[in-house]
């Protein structure tokens, strides 16, 4: 993005900065704004991984703190000791299938954790006499809008909330809290609702990395239901650029939808991944890898279609995605091929036990 020479340096707390999108955002911010203070708060749950930030280990602007966003004392201390003026809140339980198995952790982190951060930030913001340039960015999802039929128009910022899974219901609850803190207290919160991301550091449980890894291991590629569900895919770096623009130029109290305008049926996406792997990988255990595609029992309450209308962020803040699906998937497949050392240790006993529960 274009640099503003009068830009006020930010002292940014990035929650969930060791997860998939959060860590991509930490890289983005450190590369874009050297000299800004960057504090990462992450509990390192199964989805958090310090390796995602390993290449930034020598960056003295960056501090990593392992801890829970529900720990009010810890959050208060960090906001004060680091004199934080910006929060980018990514920390969440993020996987729909896990929310079906165990919703409790989703309510705790996504609702109680967000509430804890909002309250701590409110106290600190008041103490600092309510600077209007401070920002609390709440990173959310298109899943709060529910499921679309084939002919429905894409979700806009005014589409009514209709969350269908414990995950999306807990994110919806946190969105409502973030919105209420603007309307009640004037706190400069902004909400973004984004479509499905993909790219480097994506944990193996999600569709795209799961398929890439299973192709490399010669394991079945489990497609839920009839494979006709549609997601709107966005390369993660495009999401990071959108969040950057929202922090710098977004209006407090507003919501911005972020999406790639890339609606793809799951089965078509899996077939594209198979073709890319067949082209780019050597010595695949099963070739052509499409032979591995297996239709399995559908996800409970599986949303049929998501699609984002991102015209507001384009019109008001000038953001558009730069990556095509074809280009983004190619980068992603190459990344999983080149980074076996990153994903192999993630196939832990915990992961295997989760996998058996969902797929056996
Ligand atoms: P992720 O599961 O990869 O990462 C979540 C991170 O949060 C992990 O590092 C984890 O350790 C950390 N965390 C979990 N509970 C915590 C707690 N109590 N305290 C501190 N840290 C905790 O998730 P992601 O896919 O990177 O998603 C990040 C955010 O973006 C989430 O809020 C999610 O709802 C939202 N989002 C995700 C997508 C997507 O496609 N992945 C799309 C739109 C919005
Ligand atoms: O839309 C944004 C959301 O995208 C985020 O808020 C969530 O955090 C993120 O996990 C993602 O949710 P999805 O449920 O859409 O992503 P997932 O990768 O789990 O699944 C994508 C689609 O693929 C979905 O229709 C379910 C299907 N699927 C998934 C898996 C893991 C399969 O068919 N087989 C699978 O094994």
PDB file of C-alpha atoms in Angstrom, residues 45-187:
ATOM      1  CA  UNK A  45      -3.523 -23.736  21.055  1.00  0.00           C
ATOM      2  CA  UNK A  46      -3.273 -26.682  18.624  1.00  0.00           C
ATOM      3  CA  UNK A  47      -3.727 -24.091  15.822  1.00  0.00           C
ATOM      4  CA  UNK A  48      -1.015 -21.697  16.978  1.00  0.00           C
ATOM      5  CA  UNK A  49       2.560 -22.259  15.863  1.00  0.00           C
ATOM      6  CA  UNK A  50       5.593 -20.159  16.719  1.00  0.00           C
ATOM      7  CA  UNK A  51       7.294 -21.519  13.599  1.00  0.00           C
ATOM      8  CA  UNK A  52       4.967 -19.271  11.593  1.00  0.00           C
ATOM      9  CA  UNK A  53       6.958 -16.330  12.936  1.00  0.00           C
ATOM     10  CA  UNK A  54      10.402 -17.988  12.920  1.00  0.00           C
ATOM     11  CA  UNK A  55      11.798 -15.830  10.113  1.00  0.00           C
ATOM     12  CA  UNK A  56      11.040 -12.724  12.219  1.00  0.00           C
ATOM     13  CA  UNK A  57      12.925 -13.988  15.290  1.00  0.00           C
ATOM     14  CA  UNK A  58      15.659 -11.345  15.032  1.00  0.00           C
ATOM     15  CA  UNK A  59      13.205  -8.442  14.600  1.00  0.00           C
ATOM     16  CA  UNK A  60      13.587  -6.315  17.745  1.00  0.00           C
ATOM     17  CA  UNK A  61      10.325  -4.447  17.017  1.00  0.00           C
ATOM     18  CA  UNK A  62       8.396  -7.706  17.516  1.00  0.00           C
ATOM     19  CA  UNK A  63       7.527  -9.240  20.880  1.00  0.00           C
ATOM     20  CA  UNK A  64       5.778 -12.586  21.293  1.00  0.00           C
ATOM     21  CA  UNK A  65       3.744 -13.299  24.432  1.00  0.00           C
ATOM     22  CA  UNK A  66       2.187 -16.687  25.037  1.00  0.00           C
ATOM     23  CA  UNK A  67      -1.105 -16.152  26.831  1.00  0.00           C
ATOM     24  CA  UNK A  68      -4.884 -16.279  26.756  1.00  0.00           C
ATOM     25  CA  UNK A  69      -7.029 -13.356  25.605  1.00  0.00           C
ATOM     26  CA  UNK A  70      -9.444 -14.300  28.420  1.00  0.00           C
ATOM     27  CA  UNK A  71      -6.738 -13.387  30.993  1.00  0.00           C
ATOM     28  CA  UNK A  72      -7.760  -9.831  31.857  1.00  0.00           C
ATOM     29  CA  UNK A  73      -4.741  -9.089  34.061  1.00  0.00           C
ATOM     30  CA  UNK A  74      -2.338 -10.156  31.326  1.00  0.00           C
ATOM     31  CA  UNK A  75      -4.180  -8.121  28.692  1.00  0.00           C
ATOM     32  CA  UNK A  76      -4.317  -5.023  30.959  1.00  0.00           C
ATOM     33  CA  UNK A  77      -0.589  -5.288  31.649  1.00  0.00           C
ATOM     34  CA  UNK A  78       0.269  -5.638  27.960  1.00  0.00           C
ATOM     35  CA  UNK A  79      -1.886  -2.711  26.861  1.00  0.00           C
ATOM     36  CA  UNK A  80      -0.273  -0.518  29.503  1.00  0.00           C
ATOM     37  CA  UNK A  81       3.359  -1.655  29.426  1.00  0.00           C
ATOM     38  CA  UNK A  82       3.480  -1.601  25.615  1.00  0.00           C
ATOM     39  CA  UNK A  83       1.378   1.574  25.355  1.00  0.00           C
ATOM     40  CA  UNK A  84      -0.785  -0.113  22.703  1.00  0.00           C
ATOM     41  CA  UNK A  85      -2.831   2.205  20.457  1.00  0.00           C
ATOM     42  CA  UNK A  86      -4.100  -0.426  17.970  1.00  0.00           C
ATOM     43  CA  UNK A  87      -5.509  -3.927  18.393  1.00  0.00           C
ATOM     44  CA  UNK A  88      -5.871  -6.341  15.480  1.00  0.00           C
ATOM     45  CA  UNK A  89      -7.930  -9.150  16.963  1.00  0.00           C
ATOM     46  CA  UNK A  90      -7.556 -12.491  15.164  1.00  0.00           C
ATOM     47  CA  UNK A  91      -7.452 -14.931  18.117  1.00  0.00           C
ATOM     48  CA  UNK A  92     -10.312 -17.392  17.859  1.00  0.00           C
ATOM     49  CA  UNK A  93     -11.316 -20.991  17.680  1.00  0.00           C
ATOM     50  CA  UNK A  94     -11.791 -21.050  13.925  1.00  0.00           C
ATOM     51  CA  UNK A  95     -12.733 -24.519  12.650  1.00  0.00           C
ATOM     52  CA  UNK A  96     -16.411 -25.327  12.023  1.00  0.00           C
ATOM     53  CA  UNK A  97     -15.953 -29.111  12.392  1.00  0.00           C
ATOM     54  CA  UNK A  98     -14.328 -28.673  15.815  1.00  0.00           C
ATOM     55  CA  UNK A  99     -17.183 -26.387  16.881  1.00  0.00           C
ATOM     56  CA  UNK A 100     -19.628 -29.203  16.108  1.00  0.00           C
ATOM     57  CA  UNK A 101     -17.645 -31.631  18.281  1.00  0.00           C
ATOM     58  CA  UNK A 102     -17.003 -29.193  21.157  1.00  0.00           C
ATOM     59  CA  UNK A 103     -18.671 -25.773  21.108  1.00  0.00           C
ATOM     60  CA  UNK A 104     -17.591 -24.723  24.631  1.00  0.00           C
ATOM     61  CA  UNK A 105     -14.119 -23.520  23.660  1.00  0.00           C
ATOM     62  CA  UNK A 106     -15.687 -21.398  20.901  1.00  0.00           C
ATOM     63  CA  UNK A 107     -17.952 -19.542  23.306  1.00  0.00           C
ATOM     64  CA  UNK A 108     -15.069 -19.071  25.724  1.00  0.00           C
ATOM     65  CA  UNK A 109     -12.451 -17.701  23.323  1.00  0.00           C
ATOM     66  CA  UNK A 110     -14.628 -16.078  20.687  1.00  0.00           C
ATOM     67  CA  UNK A 111     -17.225 -14.468  22.955  1.00  0.00           C
ATOM     68  CA  UNK A 112     -15.648 -14.193  26.423  1.00  0.00           C
ATOM     69  CA  UNK A 113     -12.168 -13.564  24.999  1.00  0.00           C
ATOM     70  CA  UNK A 114     -13.388 -10.778  22.698  1.00  0.00           C
ATOM     71  CA  UNK A 115     -15.357  -9.254  25.567  1.00  0.00           C
ATOM     72  CA  UNK A 116     -12.243  -9.334  27.762  1.00  0.00           C
ATOM     73  CA  UNK A 117     -10.174  -7.546  25.112  1.00  0.00           C
ATOM     74  CA  UNK A 118     -12.867  -4.943  24.476  1.00  0.00           C
ATOM     75  CA  UNK A 119     -13.203  -4.185  28.177  1.00  0.00           C
ATOM     76  CA  UNK A 120      -9.439  -3.949  28.707  1.00  0.00           C
ATOM     77  CA  UNK A 121      -9.082  -1.699  25.665  1.00  0.00           C
ATOM     78  CA  UNK A 122     -11.969   0.502  26.828  1.00  0.00           C
ATOM     79  CA  UNK A 123     -10.341   1.035  30.217  1.00  0.00           C
ATOM     80  CA  UNK A 124      -6.980   1.849  28.647  1.00  0.00           C
ATOM     81  CA  UNK A 125      -8.512   4.086  25.967  1.00  0.00           C
ATOM     82  CA  UNK A 126     -10.354   6.088  28.638  1.00  0.00           C
ATOM     83  CA  UNK A 127      -7.164   6.437  30.679  1.00  0.00           C
ATOM     84  CA  UNK A 128      -5.392   7.748  27.590  1.00  0.00           C
ATOM     85  CA  UNK A 129      -8.202  10.287  27.107  1.00  0.00           C
ATOM     86  CA  UNK A 130      -9.831   8.570  24.148  1.00  0.00           C
ATOM     87  CA  UNK A 131      -7.409   9.247  21.244  1.00  0.00           C
ATOM     88  CA  UNK A 132      -9.467   9.257  18.046  1.00  0.00           C
ATOM     89  CA  UNK A 133      -6.659   7.616  16.055  1.00  0.00           C
ATOM     90  CA  UNK A 134      -6.672   4.465  18.206  1.00  0.00           C
ATOM     91  CA  UNK A 135      -8.216   1.414  16.578  1.00  0.00           C
ATOM     92  CA  UNK A 136      -9.712  -1.902  17.673  1.00  0.00           C
ATOM     93  CA  UNK A 137     -10.021  -4.069  14.554  1.00  0.00           C
ATOM     94  CA  UNK A 138     -12.236  -7.095  15.073  1.00  0.00           C
ATOM     95  CA  UNK A 139     -11.467  -9.679  12.377  1.00  0.00           C
ATOM     96  CA  UNK A 140     -14.574 -11.701  11.575  1.00  0.00           C
ATOM     97  CA  UNK A 141     -16.097 -13.973   9.006  1.00  0.00           C
ATOM     98  CA  UNK A 142     -18.758 -14.097   6.289  1.00  0.00           C
ATOM     99  CA  UNK A 143     -20.218 -17.168   8.038  1.00  0.00           C
ATOM    100  CA  UNK A 144     -22.188 -14.884  10.394  1.00  0.00           C
ATOM    101  CA  UNK A 145     -24.506 -14.093   7.459  1.00  0.00           C
ATOM    102  CA  UNK A 146     -25.587 -17.740   7.127  1.00  0.00           C
ATOM    103  CA  UNK A 147     -26.041 -19.672   3.901  1.00  0.00           C
ATOM    104  CA  UNK A 148     -27.029 -18.477   0.398  1.00  0.00           C
ATOM    105  CA  UNK A 149     -29.193 -20.215  -2.187  1.00  0.00           C
ATOM    106  CA  UNK A 150     -27.788 -20.498  -5.700  1.00  0.00           C
ATOM    107  CA  UNK A 151     -29.537 -17.357  -6.995  1.00  0.00           C
ATOM    108  CA  UNK A 152     -29.252 -15.136  -3.903  1.00  0.00           C
ATOM    109  CA  UNK A 153     -27.219 -11.951  -4.165  1.00  0.00           C
ATOM    110  CA  UNK A 154     -23.879 -11.933  -2.318  1.00  0.00           C
ATOM    111  CA  UNK A 155     -23.681 -10.875   1.356  1.00  0.00           C
ATOM    112  CA  UNK A 156     -23.492  -7.119   1.925  1.00  0.00           C
ATOM    113  CA  UNK A 157     -22.736  -5.323   5.192  1.00  0.00           C
ATOM    114  CA  UNK A 158     -26.500  -5.035   5.817  1.00  0.00           C
ATOM    115  CA  UNK A 159     -27.377  -8.706   5.278  1.00  0.00           C
ATOM    116  CA  UNK A 160     -29.070  -9.912   8.497  1.00  0.00           C
ATOM    117  CA  UNK A 161     -26.984 -12.199  10.706  1.00  0.00           C
ATOM    118  CA  UNK A 162     -28.107 -15.866  10.505  1.00  0.00           C
ATOM    119  CA  UNK A 163     -25.227 -17.942  11.879  1.00  0.00           C
ATOM    120  CA  UNK A 164     -25.723 -21.692  11.536  1.00  0.00           C
ATOM    121  CA  UNK A 165     -22.810 -23.354  13.366  1.00  0.00           C
ATOM    122  CA  UNK A 166     -21.533 -22.920  16.926  1.00  0.00           C
ATOM    123  CA  UNK A 167     -18.431 -21.336  15.339  1.00  0.00           C
ATOM    124  CA  UNK A 168     -20.357 -18.735  13.349  1.00  0.00           C
ATOM    125  CA  UNK A 169     -22.772 -18.111  16.245  1.00  0.00           C
ATOM    126  CA  UNK A 170     -19.851 -17.374  18.556  1.00  0.00           C
ATOM    127  CA  UNK A 171     -18.269 -15.057  15.961  1.00  0.00           C
ATOM    128  CA  UNK A 172     -21.635 -13.318  15.526  1.00  0.00           C
ATOM    129  CA  UNK A 173     -21.807 -12.767  19.295  1.00  0.00           C
ATOM    130  CA  UNK A 174     -18.342 -11.218  19.274  1.00  0.00           C
ATOM    131  CA  UNK A 175     -19.245  -8.992  16.297  1.00  0.00           C
ATOM    132  CA  UNK A 176     -22.264  -7.671  18.179  1.00  0.00           C
ATOM    133  CA  UNK A 177     -20.094  -6.831  21.176  1.00  0.00           C
ATOM    134  CA  UNK A 178     -17.528  -4.993  19.020  1.00  0.00           C
ATOM    135  CA  UNK A 179     -20.322  -3.037  17.356  1.00  0.00           C
ATOM    136  CA  UNK A 180     -21.954  -2.191  20.688  1.00  0.00           C
ATOM    137  CA  UNK A 181     -18.681  -0.797  22.089  1.00  0.00           C
ATOM    138  CA  UNK A 182     -18.686   1.805  19.316  1.00  0.00           C
ATOM    139  CA  UNK A 183     -22.332   2.708  19.695  1.00  0.00           C
ATOM    140  CA  UNK A 184     -22.361   2.780  23.491  1.00  0.00           C
ATOM    141  CA  UNK A 185     -18.902   4.040  24.405  1.00  0.00           C
ATOM    142  CA  UNK A 186     -17.712   5.642  21.155  1.00  0.00           C
ATOM    143  CA  UNK A 187     -14.737   3.271  21.183  1.00  0.00           C
TER     144      UNK A 187
END
